[in-house]
Every structure is written in C-alpha cells, then in structure tokens.
GROMACS .gro file of C-alpha atoms in nm:
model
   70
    1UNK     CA    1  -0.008  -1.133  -1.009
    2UNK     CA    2  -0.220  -1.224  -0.694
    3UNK     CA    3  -0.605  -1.266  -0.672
    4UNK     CA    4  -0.620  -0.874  -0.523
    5UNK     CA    5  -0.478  -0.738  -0.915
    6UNK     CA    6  -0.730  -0.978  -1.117
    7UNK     CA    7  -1.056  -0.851  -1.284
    8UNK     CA    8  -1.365  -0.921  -1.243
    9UNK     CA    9  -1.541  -1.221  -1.466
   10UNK     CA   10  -1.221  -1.311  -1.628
   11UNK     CA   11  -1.101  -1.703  -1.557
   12UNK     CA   12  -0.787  -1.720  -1.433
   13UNK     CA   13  -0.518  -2.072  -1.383
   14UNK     CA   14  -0.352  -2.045  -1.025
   15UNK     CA   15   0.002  -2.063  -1.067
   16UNK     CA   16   0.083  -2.152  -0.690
   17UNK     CA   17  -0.023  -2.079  -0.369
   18UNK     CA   18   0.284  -1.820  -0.213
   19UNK     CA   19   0.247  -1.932   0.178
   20UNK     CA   20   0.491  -2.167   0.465
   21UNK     CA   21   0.166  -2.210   0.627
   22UNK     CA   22   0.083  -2.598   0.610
   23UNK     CA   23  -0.263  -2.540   0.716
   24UNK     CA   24  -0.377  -2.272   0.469
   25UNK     CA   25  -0.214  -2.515   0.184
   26UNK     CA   26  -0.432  -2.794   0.335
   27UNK     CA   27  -0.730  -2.568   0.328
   28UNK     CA   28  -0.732  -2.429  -0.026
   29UNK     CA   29  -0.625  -2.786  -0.125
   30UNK     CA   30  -0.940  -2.915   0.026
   31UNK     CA   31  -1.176  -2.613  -0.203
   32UNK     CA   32  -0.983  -2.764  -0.515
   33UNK     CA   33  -0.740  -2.422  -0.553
   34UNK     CA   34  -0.439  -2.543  -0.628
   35UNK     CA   35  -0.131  -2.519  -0.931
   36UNK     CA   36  -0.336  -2.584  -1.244
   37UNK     CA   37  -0.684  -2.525  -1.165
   38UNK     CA   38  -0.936  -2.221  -1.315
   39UNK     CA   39  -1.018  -1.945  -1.021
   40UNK     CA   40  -1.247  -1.675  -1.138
   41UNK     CA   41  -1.254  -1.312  -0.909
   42UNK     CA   42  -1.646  -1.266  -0.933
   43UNK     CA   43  -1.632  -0.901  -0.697
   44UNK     CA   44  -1.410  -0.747  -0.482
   45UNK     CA   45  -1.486  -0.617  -0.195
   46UNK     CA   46  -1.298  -0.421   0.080
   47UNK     CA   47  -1.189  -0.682   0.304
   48UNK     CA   48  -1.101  -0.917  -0.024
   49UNK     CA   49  -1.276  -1.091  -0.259
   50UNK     CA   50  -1.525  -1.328  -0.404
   51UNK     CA   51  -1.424  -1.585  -0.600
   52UNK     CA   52  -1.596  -1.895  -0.781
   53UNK     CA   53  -1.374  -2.244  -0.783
   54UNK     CA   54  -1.524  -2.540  -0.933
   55UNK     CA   55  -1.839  -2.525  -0.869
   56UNK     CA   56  -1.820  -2.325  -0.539
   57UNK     CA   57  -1.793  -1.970  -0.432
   58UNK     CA   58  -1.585  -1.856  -0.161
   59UNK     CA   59  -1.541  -1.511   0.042
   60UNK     CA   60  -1.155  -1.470   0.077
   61UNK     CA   61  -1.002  -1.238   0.297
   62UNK     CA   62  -0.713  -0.972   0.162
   63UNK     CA   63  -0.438  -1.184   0.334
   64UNK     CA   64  -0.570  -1.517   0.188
   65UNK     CA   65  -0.626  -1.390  -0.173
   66UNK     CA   66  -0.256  -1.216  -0.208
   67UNK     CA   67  -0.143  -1.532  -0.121
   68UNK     CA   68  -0.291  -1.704  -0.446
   69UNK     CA   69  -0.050  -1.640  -0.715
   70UNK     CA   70  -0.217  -1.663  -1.083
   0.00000   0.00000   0.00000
C-alpha cells in the first residue's frame, strides 16, 4: 500500500521507499521518512497529499507519495 491508498488521521510505519532515484532517497532521508519510522496522511489533495513526519508537515506530490510504500 502506498501513501495515495492511506486514510486520513491514521499513523502509519513506512515499509520502504520503492524508487532507483539516489536523490529522492537522500531527500526523504533528510525529512526523517525512512523504513521504520511513523508517517501520518493528514489530507489529500488532488495533486497528492499532506502528510505529518516527526514533527513536520510536508506537501507531497502524487509521484513522490506512491513511491512511499507503508
């Protein structure tokens, strides 16, 4: 299940992040989303979704959040 199929409010552990891209690993390493860590979807909207890690919220496009595997 990717970020795109989660609900609303509910906590989630990311399982892995499904990308080759070295960057985008590098990038959501850097917000703390990574194999083991709590992701919660707080809305989706039509380009993606918002979602709150740690203690920050991020805006994540539809490519970026099917790439998050929970």
């Amino acid at each position: 299940m990717n970020l795109l199929e989660a609900e609303e409010g509910k906590e989630y552990i990311v399982k892995g992040i499904l990308t080759d891209d070295e960057e985008l690993n590098a990038f959501l390493f850097s917000l703390g989303c990574y194999s083991g860590e709590p992701i919660t979807v707080i809305s989706h909207l039509k380009g993606g979704c918002v979602v709150s890690i740690k203690d920050g919220r991020y805006n994540m496009d539809t490519d970026l959040a099917k790439a998050i595997s929970i």
